[in-house]
Coordinates of C-alpha atoms and ligand atoms in Angstrom, one line a residue:
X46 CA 0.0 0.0 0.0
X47 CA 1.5 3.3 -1.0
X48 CA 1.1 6.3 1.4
X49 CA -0.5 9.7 1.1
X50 CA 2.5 11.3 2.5
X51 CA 6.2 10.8 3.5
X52 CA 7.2 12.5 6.7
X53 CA 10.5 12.6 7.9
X54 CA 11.8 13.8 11.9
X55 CA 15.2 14.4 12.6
X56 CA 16.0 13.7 15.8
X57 CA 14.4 10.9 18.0
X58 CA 14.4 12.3 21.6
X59 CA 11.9 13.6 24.3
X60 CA 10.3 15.9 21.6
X61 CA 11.3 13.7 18.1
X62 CA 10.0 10.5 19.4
X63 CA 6.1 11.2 21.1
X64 CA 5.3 13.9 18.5
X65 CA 6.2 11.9 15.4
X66 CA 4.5 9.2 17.3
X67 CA 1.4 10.8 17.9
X68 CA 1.4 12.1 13.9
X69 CA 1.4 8.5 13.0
X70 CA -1.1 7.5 15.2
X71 CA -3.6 9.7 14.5
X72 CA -2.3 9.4 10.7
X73 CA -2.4 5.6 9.1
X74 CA -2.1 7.1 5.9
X75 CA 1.3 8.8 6.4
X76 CA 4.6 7.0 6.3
X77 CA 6.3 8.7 9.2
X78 CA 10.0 8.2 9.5
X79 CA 12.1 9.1 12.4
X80 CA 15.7 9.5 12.7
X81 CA 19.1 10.1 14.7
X82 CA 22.3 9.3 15.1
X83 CA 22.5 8.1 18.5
X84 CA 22.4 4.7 17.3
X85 CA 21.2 2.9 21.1
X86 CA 18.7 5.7 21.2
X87 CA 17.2 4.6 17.4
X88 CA 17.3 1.0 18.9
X89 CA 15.6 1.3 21.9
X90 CA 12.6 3.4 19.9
X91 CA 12.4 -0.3 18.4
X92 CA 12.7 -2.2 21.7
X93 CA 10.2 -2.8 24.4
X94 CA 12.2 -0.5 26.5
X95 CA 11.4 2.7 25.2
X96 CA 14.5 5.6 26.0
X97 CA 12.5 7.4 27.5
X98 CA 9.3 7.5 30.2
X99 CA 6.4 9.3 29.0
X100 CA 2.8 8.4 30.1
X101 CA 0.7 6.3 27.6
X102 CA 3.8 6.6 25.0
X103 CA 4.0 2.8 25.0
X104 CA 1.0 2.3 23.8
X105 CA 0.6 4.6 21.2
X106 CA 4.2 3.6 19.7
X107 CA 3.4 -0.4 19.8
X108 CA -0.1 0.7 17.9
X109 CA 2.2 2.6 14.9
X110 CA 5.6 0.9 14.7
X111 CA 6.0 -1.1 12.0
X112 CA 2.7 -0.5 10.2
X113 CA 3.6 3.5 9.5
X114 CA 5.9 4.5 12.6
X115 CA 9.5 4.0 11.9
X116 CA 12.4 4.7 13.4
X117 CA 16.2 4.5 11.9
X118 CA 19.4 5.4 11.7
X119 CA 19.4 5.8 8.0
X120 CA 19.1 9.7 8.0
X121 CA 20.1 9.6 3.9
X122 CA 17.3 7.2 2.5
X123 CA 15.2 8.8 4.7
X124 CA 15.8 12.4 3.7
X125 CA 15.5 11.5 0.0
X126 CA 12.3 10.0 0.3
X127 CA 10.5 12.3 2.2
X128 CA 8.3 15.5 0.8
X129 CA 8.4 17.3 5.0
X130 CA 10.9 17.0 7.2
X131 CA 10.4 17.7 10.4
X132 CA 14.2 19.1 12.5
X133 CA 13.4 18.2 16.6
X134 CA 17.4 18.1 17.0
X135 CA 19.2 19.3 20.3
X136 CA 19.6 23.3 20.6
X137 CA 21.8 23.5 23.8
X138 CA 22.9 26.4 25.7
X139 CA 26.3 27.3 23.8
X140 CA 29.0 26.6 25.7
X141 CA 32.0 28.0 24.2
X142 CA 32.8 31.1 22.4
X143 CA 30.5 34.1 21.5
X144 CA 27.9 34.1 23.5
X145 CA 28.8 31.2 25.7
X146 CA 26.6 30.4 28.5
X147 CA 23.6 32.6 26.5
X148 CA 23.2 32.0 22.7
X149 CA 21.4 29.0 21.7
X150 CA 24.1 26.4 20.2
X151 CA 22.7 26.0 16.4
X152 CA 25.4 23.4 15.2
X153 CA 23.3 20.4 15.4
X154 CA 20.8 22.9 13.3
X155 CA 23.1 23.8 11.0
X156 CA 24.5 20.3 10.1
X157 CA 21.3 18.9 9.7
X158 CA 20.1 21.5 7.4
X159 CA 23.5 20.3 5.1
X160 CA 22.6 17.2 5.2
X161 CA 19.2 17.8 4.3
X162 CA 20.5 19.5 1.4
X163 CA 23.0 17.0 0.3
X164 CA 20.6 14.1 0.2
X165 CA 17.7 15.5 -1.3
X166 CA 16.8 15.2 -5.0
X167 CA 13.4 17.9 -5.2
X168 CA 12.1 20.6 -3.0
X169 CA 10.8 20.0 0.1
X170 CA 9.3 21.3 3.4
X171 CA 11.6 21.7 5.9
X172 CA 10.3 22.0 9.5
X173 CA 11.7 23.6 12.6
X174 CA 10.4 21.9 15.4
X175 CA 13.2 22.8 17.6
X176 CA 13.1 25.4 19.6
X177 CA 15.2 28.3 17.7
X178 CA 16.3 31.9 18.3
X179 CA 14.0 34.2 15.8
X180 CA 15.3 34.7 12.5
X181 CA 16.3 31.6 12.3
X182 CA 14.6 30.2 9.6
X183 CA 16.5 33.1 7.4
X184 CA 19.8 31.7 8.0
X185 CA 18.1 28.3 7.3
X186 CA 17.1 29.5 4.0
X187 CA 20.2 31.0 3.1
X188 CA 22.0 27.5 3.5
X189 CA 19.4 25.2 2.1
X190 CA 18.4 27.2 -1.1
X191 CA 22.1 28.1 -2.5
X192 CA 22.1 25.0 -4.6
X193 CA 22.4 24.4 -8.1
X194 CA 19.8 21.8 -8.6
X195 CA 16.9 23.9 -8.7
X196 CA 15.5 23.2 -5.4
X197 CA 12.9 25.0 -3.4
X198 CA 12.9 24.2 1.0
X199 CA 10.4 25.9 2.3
X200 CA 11.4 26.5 6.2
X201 CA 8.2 26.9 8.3
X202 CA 8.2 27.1 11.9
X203 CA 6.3 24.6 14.3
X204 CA 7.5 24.6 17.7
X205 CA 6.1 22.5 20.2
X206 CA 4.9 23.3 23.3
X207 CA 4.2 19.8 24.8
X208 CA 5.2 19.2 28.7
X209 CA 7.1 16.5 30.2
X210 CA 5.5 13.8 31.7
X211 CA 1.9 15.0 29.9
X212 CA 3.6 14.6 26.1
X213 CA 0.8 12.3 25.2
X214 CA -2.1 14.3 26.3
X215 CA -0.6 17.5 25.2
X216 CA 0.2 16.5 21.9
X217 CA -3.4 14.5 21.9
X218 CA -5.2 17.5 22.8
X219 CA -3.1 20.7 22.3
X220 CA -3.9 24.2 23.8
X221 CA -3.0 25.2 20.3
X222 CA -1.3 24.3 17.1
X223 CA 1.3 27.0 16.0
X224 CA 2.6 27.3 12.3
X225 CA 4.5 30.0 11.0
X226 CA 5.6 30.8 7.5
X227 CA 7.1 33.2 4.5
X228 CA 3.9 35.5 3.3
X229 CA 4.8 34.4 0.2
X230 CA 2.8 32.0 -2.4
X231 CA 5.2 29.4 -1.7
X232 CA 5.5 29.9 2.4
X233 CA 1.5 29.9 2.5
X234 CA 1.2 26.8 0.8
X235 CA 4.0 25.3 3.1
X236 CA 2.5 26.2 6.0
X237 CA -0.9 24.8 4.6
X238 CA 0.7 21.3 4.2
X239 CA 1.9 21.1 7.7
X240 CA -1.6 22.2 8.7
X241 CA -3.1 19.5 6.8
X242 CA -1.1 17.1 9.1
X243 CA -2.3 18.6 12.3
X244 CA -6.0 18.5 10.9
X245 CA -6.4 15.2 10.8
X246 CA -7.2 15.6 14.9
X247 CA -7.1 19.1 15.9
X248 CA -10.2 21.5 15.6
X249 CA -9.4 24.2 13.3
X250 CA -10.0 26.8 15.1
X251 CA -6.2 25.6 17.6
X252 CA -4.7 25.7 14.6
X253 CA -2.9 29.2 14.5
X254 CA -1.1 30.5 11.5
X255 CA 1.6 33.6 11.8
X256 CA 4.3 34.9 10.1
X257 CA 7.8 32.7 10.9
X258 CA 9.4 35.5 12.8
X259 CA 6.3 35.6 15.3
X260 CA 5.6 31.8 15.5
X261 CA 9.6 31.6 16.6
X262 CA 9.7 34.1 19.0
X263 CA 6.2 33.4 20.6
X264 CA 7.8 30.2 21.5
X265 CA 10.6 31.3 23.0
X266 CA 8.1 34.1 25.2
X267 CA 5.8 31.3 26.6
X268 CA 8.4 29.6 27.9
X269 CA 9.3 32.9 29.3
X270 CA 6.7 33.5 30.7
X271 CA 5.8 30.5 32.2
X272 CA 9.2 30.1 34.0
X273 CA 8.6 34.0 34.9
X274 CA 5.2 33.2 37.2
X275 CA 7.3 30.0 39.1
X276 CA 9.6 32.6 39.8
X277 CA 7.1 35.6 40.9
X278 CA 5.2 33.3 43.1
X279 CA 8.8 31.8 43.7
X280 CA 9.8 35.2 44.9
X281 CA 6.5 35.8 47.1
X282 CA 7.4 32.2 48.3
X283 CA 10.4 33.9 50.6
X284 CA 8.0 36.9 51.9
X285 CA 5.6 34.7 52.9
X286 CA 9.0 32.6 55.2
X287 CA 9.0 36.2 57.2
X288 CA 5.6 37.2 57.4
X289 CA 3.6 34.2 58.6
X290 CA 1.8 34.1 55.0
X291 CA 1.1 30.9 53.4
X292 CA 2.6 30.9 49.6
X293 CA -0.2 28.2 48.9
X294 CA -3.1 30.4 50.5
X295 CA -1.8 33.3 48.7
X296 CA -1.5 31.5 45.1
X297 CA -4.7 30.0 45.2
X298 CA -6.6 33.7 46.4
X299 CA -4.6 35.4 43.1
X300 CA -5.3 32.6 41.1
X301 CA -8.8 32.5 41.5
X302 CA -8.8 36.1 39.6
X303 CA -9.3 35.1 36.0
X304 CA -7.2 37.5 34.8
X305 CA -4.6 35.9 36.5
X306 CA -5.3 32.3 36.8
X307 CA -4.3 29.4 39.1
X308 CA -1.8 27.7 36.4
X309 CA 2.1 27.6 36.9
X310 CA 1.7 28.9 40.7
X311 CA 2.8 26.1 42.3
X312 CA 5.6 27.8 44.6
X313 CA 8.6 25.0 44.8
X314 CA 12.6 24.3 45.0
X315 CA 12.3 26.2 41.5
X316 CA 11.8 25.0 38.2
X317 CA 13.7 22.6 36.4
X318 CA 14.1 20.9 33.2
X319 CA 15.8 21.2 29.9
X320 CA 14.1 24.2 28.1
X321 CA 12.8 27.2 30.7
X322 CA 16.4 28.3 31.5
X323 CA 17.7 27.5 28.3
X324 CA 15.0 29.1 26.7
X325 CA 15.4 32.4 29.0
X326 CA 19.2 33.2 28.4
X327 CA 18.6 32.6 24.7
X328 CA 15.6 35.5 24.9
X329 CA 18.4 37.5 27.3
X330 CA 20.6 36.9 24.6
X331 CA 18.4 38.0 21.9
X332 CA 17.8 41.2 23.0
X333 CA 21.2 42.5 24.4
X334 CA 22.4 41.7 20.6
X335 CA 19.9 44.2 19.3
X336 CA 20.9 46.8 21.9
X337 CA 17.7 46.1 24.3
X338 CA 19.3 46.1 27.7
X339 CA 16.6 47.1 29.9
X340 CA 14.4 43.8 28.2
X341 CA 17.4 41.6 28.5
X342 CA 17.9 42.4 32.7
X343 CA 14.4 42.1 33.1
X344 CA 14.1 38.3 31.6
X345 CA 17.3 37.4 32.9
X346 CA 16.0 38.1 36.9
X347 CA 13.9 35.3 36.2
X348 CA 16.7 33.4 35.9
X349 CA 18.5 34.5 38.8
X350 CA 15.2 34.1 41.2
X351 CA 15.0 30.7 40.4
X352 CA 19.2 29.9 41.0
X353 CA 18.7 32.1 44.7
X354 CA 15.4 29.8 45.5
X355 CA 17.5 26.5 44.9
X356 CA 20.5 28.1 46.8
X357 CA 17.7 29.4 49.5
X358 CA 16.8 25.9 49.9
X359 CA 20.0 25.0 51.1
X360 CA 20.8 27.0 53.3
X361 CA 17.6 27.0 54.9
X362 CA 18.4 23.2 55.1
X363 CA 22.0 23.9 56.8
X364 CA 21.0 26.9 59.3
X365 CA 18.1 24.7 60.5
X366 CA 19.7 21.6 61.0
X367 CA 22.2 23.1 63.3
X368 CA 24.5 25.1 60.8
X369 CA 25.8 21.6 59.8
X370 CA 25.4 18.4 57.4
X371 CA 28.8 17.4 57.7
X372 CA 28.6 13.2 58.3
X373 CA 24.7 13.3 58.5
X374 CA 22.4 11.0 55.8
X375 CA 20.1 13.0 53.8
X376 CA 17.6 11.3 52.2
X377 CA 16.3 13.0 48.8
X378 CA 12.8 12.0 47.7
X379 CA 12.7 12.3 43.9
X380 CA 15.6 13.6 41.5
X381 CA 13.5 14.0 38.2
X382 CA 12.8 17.7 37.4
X383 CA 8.8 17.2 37.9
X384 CA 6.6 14.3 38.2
X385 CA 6.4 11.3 35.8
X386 CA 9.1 11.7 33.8
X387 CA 12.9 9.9 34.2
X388 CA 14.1 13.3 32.8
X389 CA 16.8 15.3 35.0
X390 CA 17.8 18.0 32.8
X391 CA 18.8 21.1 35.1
X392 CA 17.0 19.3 38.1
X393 CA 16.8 21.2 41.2
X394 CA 17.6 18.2 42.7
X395 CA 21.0 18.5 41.2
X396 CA 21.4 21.4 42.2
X397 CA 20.6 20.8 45.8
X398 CA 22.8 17.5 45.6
X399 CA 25.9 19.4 45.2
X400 CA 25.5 22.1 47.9
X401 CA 24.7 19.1 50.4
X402 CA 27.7 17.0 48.9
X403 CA 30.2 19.9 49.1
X404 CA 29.0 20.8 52.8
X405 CA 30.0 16.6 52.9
X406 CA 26.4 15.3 54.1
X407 CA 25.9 11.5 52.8
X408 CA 23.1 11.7 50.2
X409 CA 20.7 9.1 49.6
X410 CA 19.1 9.5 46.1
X411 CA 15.4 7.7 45.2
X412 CA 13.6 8.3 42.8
X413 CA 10.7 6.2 40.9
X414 CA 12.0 6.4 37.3
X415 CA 15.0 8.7 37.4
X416 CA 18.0 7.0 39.1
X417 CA 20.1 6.2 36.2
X418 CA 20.1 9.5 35.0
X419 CA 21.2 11.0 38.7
X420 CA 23.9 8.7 38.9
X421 CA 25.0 10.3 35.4
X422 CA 24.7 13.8 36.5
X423 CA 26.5 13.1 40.4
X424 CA 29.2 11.2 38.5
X425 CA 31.9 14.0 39.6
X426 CA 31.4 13.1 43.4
X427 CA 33.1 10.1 43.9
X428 CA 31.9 9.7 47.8
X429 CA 29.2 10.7 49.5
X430 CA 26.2 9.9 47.3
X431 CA 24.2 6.5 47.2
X432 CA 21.1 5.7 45.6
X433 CA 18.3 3.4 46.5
X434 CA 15.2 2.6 45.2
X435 CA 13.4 2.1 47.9
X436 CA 12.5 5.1 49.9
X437 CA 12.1 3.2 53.1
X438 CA 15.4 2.2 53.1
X439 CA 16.8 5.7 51.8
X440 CA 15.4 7.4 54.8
X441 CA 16.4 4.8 57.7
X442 CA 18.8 6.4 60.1
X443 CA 18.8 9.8 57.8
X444 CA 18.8 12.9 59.8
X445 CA 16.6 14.5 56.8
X446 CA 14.2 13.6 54.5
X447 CA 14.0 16.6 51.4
X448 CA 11.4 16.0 49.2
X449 CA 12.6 17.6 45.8
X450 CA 9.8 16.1 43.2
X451 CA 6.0 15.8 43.2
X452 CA 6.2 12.0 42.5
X453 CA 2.1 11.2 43.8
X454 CA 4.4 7.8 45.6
X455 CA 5.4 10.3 48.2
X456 CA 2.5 11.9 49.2
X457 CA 1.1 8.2 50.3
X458 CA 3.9 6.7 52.0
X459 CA 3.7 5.6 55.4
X460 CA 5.7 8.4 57.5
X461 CA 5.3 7.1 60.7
X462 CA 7.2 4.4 59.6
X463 CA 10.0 6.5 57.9
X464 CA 10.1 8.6 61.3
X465 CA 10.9 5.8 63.6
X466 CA 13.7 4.6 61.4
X467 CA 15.3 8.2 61.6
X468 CA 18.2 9.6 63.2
X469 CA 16.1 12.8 66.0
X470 CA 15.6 15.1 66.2
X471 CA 14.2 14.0 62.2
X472 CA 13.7 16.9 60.1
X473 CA 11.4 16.9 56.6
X474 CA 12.2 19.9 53.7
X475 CA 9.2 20.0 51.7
X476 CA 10.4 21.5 48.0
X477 CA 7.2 20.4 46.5
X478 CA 4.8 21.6 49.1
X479 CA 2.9 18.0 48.7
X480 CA 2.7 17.0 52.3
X481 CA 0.1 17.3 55.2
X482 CA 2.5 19.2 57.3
X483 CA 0.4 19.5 60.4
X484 CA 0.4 15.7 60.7
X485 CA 3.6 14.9 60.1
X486 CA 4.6 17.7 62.8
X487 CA 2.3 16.3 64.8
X488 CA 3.9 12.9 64.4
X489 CA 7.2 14.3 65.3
X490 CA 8.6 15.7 62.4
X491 CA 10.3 19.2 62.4
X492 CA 8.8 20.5 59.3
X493 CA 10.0 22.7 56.3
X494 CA 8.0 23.9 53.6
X495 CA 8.6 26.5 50.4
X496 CA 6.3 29.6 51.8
X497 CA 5.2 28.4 55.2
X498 CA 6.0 29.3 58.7
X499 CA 8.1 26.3 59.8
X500 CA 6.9 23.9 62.3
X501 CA 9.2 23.1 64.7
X502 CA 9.9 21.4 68.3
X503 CA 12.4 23.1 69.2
Ligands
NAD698 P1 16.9 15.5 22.9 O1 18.3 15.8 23.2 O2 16.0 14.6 23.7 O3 16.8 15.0 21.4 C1 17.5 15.5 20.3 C2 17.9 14.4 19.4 O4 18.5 14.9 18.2 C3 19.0 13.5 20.1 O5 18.6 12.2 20.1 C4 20.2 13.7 19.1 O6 21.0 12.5 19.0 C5 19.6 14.0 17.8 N1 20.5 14.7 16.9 C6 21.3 15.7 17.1 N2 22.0 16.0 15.9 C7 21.5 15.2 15.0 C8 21.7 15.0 13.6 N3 22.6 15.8 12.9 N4 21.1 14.1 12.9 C9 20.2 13.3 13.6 N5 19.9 13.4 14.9 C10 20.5 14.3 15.6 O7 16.2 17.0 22.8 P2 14.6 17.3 23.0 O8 14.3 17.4 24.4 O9 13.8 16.4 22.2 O10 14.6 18.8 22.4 C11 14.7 19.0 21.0 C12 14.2 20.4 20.7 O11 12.9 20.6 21.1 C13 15.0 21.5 21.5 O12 15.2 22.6 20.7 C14 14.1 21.8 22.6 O13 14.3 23.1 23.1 C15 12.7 21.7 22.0 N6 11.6 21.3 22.9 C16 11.8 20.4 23.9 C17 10.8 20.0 24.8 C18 10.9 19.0 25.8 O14 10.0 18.8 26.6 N7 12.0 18.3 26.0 C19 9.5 20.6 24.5 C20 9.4 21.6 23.5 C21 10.4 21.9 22.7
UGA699 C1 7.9 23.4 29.6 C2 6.6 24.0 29.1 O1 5.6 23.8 30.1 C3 6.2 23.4 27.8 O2 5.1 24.1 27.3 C4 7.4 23.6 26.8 O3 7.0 22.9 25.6 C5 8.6 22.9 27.4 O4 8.9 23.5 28.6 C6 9.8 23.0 26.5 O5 9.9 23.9 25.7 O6 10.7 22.2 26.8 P1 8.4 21.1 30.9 O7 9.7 21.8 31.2 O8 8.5 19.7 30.3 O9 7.6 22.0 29.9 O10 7.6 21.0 32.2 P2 6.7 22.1 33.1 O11 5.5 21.4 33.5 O12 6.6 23.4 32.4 O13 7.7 22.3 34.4 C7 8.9 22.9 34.3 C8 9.4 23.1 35.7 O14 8.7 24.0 36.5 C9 9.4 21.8 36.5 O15 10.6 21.7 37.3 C10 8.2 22.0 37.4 O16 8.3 21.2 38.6 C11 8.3 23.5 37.7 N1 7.0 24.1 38.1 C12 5.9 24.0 37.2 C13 6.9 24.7 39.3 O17 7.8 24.7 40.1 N2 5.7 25.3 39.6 C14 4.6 25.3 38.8 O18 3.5 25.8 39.1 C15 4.7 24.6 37.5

């Protein structure tokens, strides 16, 4: 049977992989192709181990793969026989050179766009799926159409906006489809295929079509803001420490003004993950190299709330438990950036790790789904840090528990339990602000929250 259309995706990770997966399940009559490099990544997307967690992903990948969900290392074949290629390749922080620690590193871009080029034999589509600095799409179109073979790529810009650890309902039921594209005959038709994709599940009226330059910097601003309410509640968090406010009490009376809404106030350790910093220095970036200072300082303090609300953390951790760690077992509940994913990209947990490590506590990591990845990001400390899967056994004779992700397993454990098997005076951080606080104070605990008076016997 032939297929109505060839799609292509470049790059096979936490984006690559469920979107692509989602096109094809929603799309028997597409051929959808994805590819990488990363050869153990292409062949656990074929295994029954998947590379990464993501809720309901299995299922919707066993539906697809093999009858129009493919995934393979062959990046040539698969670029000559596809009419849209979607690019969901890695766009890093840069870490070198101009702009180092700031600019968004385009090589993986750039590379992939040359390869494009030199394996395609007609004009195509090209999709940026990545999340890109604006005006990136120009510099696309510079490389890709300076050939002599007649070819036409159309660059159109589709970023995603999918969560971690809700992919699959995200990309089942998006907020909103974005597609931007050249005002020209050509870019309008472009953008019109892509559409067509999308349409085959997502009301018309979520599908939003802009110019390019707009659909790849209104990516880059919802991220922005986003991270920017963590960190204004974030920043309330520590009034509310002094004053006898509750952050939780205050978040839910703002957010129940609809201007405002109750979204992205949940006050915490401070936000994590691969994209909201990332994403912020890029904008910072952006607008100190077109002179706007003021803009850039303004974006970049959300930045710098969330670094001082993990560093507050810690000490807040040190001063209480008697201005010192050194020697004492710290048990950390959850290492994964949020809930339901394996993913520890920028973690706070990380983060709060290392200050415990360097004030030389013994660490405990558990986590549900994440503790392969923490032992690849504590790799440096050669002491100190242990891991366990069982968070019984990570807290017994720890002097501190510090709950560091929303993981629903901790908000049901048996704490009685975990507070007899503790070194006492036995002190709980909650970073996550999941736990009935009174009760475990009542059962003995000397309680920490984010935002809360703490509750202590002493
Ligand atoms: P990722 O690191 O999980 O995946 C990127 C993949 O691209 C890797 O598997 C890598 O091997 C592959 N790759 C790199 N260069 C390649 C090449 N030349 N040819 C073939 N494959 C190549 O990254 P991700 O989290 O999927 O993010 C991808 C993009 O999507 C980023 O720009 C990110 O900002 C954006 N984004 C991510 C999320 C998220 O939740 N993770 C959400 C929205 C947007
Ligand atoms: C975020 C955005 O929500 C997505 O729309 C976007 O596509 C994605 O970044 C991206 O570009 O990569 P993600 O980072 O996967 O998604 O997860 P979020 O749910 O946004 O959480 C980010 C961090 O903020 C987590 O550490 C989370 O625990 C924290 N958070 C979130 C809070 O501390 N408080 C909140 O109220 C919400």
């Amino acid at each position: 049977m032939g297929f109505e259309k060839n799609i292509l995706c470049i790059g096979a990770g936490y984006v690559g992989g469920p979107t692509m997966a989602m096109i094809a399940y929603k799309c028997p009559q597409y051929k959808v192709l994805v590819v990488d490099i990363d050869k153990d990544k292409i062949k656990a997307w074929n295994s029954a181990s998947l590379p990464i967690f993501e809720p309901g992903l299995d299922e919707i990948v066993t539906k697809s793969r093999g009858r129009n969900l493919f995934f393979s290392t062959e990046i040539e074949k698969g670029i000559e026989e596809s009419e849209i290629i979607f690019v969901s390749v890695n766009t890093p922080t840069k870490t070198f050179g101009q702009g180092a620690g700031r600019a968004a590193d385009l090589q993986y871009w750039e590379k992939t766009a040359r390869e494009i080029l030199a394996h395609s034999k007609d004009s195509k589509v090209v999709v940026e799926k990545s999340t890109l600095p604006v005006r990136t799409a120009s510099a696309m179109e510079r490389i890709l159409n300076e050939n002599s073979a007649g070819m036409h790529f159309e660059v159109v810009s589709n970023p995603e906006f999918l969560a971690e650890g809700t992919a699959i309902r995200d990309l089942e039921n998006p907020d909103r489809v974005l597609i931007g594209s050249r005002e020209t005959p050509e870019g309008i038709k472009a953008r019109k295929a892509v559409a067509e994709i999308y349409l085959n599940w997502v009301p018309k009226k979520k599908i939003i079509e802009s110019n390019v330059w707009s659909s790849e910097l209104s990516k880059l601003t919802a991220n922005a803001f986003l991270a920017q309410r963590i960190s204004s509640i974030n920043s309330i968090s520590a009034l509310c420490e002094k004053t006898e406010a509750d952050v939780d009490e205050v978040a839910n009376a703002i957010g129940m003004d609809s201007r405002i809404g109750p979204k992205f106030l949940k006050s915490s350790v401070g936000f994590g993950g691969s994209c909201f910093k990332k994403d912020i220095l890029n904008l910072v970036y952006i607008c100190e190299s077109y002179g706007l200072d003021k803009a850039a300082r303004y974006w970049e303090s959300v930045v710098e709330i969330n670094d001082w609300q993990q560093n507050r953390f810690v000490q807040n951790m040190l001063s209480n438990m008697f201005n010192t760690v050194a020697g004492k077992r710290i048990a950390i509940f959850g290492f994964a950036f949020k809930a339901d994913t394996g993913d520890t990209r920028e973690s706070p947990a990380i983060y709060v790790a290392q200050g415990l490590l360097e004030e030389h506590a013994e660490v405990v990591i558990t986590d549900p789904k994440a503790l392969e990845n923490a032992k690849k990001d504590l790799k440096p400390f050669k002491q100190g840090v242990t891991f366990q899967a069982d968070p019984y056994k990570a807290a017994k004779g720890a002097h501190a528990v510090a709950v560091l992700t929303e993981w629903d397993v901790y908000r049901t454990l048996d704490y009685k339990r975990i507070f007899n098997s503790m070194v006492q005076p036995a002190f709980l951080f909650d970073g996550r602000n999941i736990l009935d606080h009174k009760k475990l104070f009542d059962m003995g605990f000397n309680v920490f929250a984010i935002g809360k008076a703490p509750l202590k016997h002493f």
